[in-house]
Each structure stands twice: as structure tokens, then as C-alpha cells.
Coordinates of N, CA and C in Angstrom, one line a residue:
X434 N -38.4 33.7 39.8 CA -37.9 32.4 39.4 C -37.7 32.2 37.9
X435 N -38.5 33.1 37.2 CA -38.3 32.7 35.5 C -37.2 34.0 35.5
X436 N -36.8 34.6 35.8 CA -35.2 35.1 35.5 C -34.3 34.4 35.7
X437 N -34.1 33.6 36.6 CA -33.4 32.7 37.4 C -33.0 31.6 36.1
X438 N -33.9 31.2 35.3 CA -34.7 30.2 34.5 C -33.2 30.6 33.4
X439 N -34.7 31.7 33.0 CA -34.1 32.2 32.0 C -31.9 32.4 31.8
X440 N -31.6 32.9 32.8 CA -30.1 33.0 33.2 C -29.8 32.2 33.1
X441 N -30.2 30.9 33.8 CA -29.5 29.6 33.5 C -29.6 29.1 31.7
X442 N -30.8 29.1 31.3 CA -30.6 28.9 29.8 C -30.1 29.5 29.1
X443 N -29.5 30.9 28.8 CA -28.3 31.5 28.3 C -27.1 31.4 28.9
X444 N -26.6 30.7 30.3 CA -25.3 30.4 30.7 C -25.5 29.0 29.9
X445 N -26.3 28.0 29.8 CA -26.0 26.8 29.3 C -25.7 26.7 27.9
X446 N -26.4 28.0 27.3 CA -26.5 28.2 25.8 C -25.0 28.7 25.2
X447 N -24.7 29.6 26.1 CA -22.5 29.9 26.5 C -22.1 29.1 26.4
X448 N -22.1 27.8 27.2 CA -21.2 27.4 27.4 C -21.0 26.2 26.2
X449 N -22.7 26.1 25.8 CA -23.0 24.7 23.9 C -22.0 25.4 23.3
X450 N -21.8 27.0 23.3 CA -21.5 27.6 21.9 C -19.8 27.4 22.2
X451 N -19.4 27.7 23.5 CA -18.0 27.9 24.0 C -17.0 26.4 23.7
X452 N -17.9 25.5 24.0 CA -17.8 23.7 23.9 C -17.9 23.8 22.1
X453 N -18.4 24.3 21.7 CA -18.4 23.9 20.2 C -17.2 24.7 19.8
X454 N -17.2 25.8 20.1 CA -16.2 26.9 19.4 C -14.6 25.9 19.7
X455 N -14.3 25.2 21.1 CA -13.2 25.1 21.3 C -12.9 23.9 20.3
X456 N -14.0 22.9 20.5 CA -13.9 21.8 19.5 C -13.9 22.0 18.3
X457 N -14.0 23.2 17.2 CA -13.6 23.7 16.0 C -12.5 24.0 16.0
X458 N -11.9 24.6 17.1 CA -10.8 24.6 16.9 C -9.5 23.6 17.2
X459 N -10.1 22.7 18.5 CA -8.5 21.4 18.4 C -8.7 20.4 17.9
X460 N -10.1 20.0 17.0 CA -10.0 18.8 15.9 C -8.8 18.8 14.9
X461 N -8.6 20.0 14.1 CA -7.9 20.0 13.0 C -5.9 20.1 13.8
X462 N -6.2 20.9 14.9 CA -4.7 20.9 15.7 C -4.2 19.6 16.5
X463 N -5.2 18.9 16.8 CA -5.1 17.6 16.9 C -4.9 16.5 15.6
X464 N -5.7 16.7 14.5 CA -5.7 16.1 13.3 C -3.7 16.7 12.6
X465 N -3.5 17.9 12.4 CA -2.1 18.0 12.4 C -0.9 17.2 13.0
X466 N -1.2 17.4 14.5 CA -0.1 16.9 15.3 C -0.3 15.6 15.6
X467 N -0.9 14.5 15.3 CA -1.3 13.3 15.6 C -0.5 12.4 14.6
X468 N -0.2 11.1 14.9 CA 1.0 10.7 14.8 C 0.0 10.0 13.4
X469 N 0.6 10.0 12.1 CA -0.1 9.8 10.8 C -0.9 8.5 10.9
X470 N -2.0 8.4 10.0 CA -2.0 7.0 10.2 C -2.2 6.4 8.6
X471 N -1.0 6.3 8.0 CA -1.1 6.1 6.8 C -0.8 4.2 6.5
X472 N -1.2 3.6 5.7 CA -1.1 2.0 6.0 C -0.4 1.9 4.6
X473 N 0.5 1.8 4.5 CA 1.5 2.0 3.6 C 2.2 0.2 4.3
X474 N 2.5 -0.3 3.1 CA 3.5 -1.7 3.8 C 4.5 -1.3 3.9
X475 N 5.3 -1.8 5.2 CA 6.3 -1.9 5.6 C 7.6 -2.4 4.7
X476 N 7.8 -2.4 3.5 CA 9.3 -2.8 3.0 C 10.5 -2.7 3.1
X477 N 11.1 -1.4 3.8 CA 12.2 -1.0 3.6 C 12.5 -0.3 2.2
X478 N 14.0 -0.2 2.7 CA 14.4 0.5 1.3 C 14.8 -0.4 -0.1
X479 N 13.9 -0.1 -0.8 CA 14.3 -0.8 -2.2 C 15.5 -0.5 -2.7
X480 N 16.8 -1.4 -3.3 CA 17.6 -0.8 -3.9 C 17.3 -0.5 -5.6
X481 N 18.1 0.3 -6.2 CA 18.4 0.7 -7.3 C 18.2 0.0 -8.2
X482 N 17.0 -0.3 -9.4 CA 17.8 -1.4 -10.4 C 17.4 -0.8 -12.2
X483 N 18.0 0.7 -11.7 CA 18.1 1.4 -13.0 C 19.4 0.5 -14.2
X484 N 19.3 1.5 -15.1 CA 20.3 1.1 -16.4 C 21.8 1.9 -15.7
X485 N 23.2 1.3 -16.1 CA 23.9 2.1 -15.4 C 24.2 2.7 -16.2
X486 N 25.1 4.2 -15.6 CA 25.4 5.0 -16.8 C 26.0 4.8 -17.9
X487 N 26.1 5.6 -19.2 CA 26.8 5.6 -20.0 C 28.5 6.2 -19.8
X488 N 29.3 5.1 -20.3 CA 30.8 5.1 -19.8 C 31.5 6.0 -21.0
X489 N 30.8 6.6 -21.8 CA 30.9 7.7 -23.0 C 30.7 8.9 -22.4
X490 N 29.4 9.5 -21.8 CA 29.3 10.7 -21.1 C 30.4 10.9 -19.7
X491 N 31.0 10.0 -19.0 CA 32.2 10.7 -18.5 C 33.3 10.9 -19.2
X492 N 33.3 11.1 -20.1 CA 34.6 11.2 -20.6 C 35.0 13.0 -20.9
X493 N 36.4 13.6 -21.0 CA 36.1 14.9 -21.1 C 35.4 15.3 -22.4
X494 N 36.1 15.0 -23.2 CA 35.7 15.2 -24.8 C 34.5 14.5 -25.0
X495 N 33.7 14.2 -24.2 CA 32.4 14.0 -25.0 C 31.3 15.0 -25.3
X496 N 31.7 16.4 -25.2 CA 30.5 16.8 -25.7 C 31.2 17.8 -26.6

């Protein structure tokens, strides 16, 4: 009966390590492929409100 014992506490000891091993590996492959969770506000797209170009550098002879 303590072989028996014994057997069973190294199949349960397999399977801690087998359950840990798989969970090292699909946290970070789950953490990858998981839909982002970044909290950024919603705005849309800002337009443009640079300087407009200079009407000098299109020209051919300007440089």
C-alpha cells in the first residue's frame, strides 16, 4: 500500500509540474493575442493645424 502511496504522489507531483509548465507557456500567448487593453480616449482623427508650406520652395529655380 505505501507503493501505491508513493505512485500516486509522483503522478500528482507530474501532473503540479505538467499544469505549471503549460501555464508558462499560454499566459504570455494569450497575453499576445488578446484583444489590447489600452485606455487611450476615443477622439478620432485630429486634423492638421501645421504652418502651410512655403510658396517659394515650389518653385523650379529655388534652389
Amino acid at each position: 500500500m505505501a507503493t501505491f502511496k508513493g505512485k500516486s504522489l509522483s503522478i500528482q507531483s507530474l501532473s503540479k509540474t505538467v499544469r505549471r509548465f503549460l501555464s508558462y507557456i499560454a499566459q504570455p500567448i494569450l497575453r499576445i493575442f488578446s484583444p489590447s487593453n489600452d485606455d487611450y480616449p476615443k477622439v478620432g482623427v485630429q486634423p492638421f493645424e501645421g504652418d502651410p508650406a512655403d510658396p517659394d520652395l515650389n518653385q523650379e529655380g529655388s534652389w
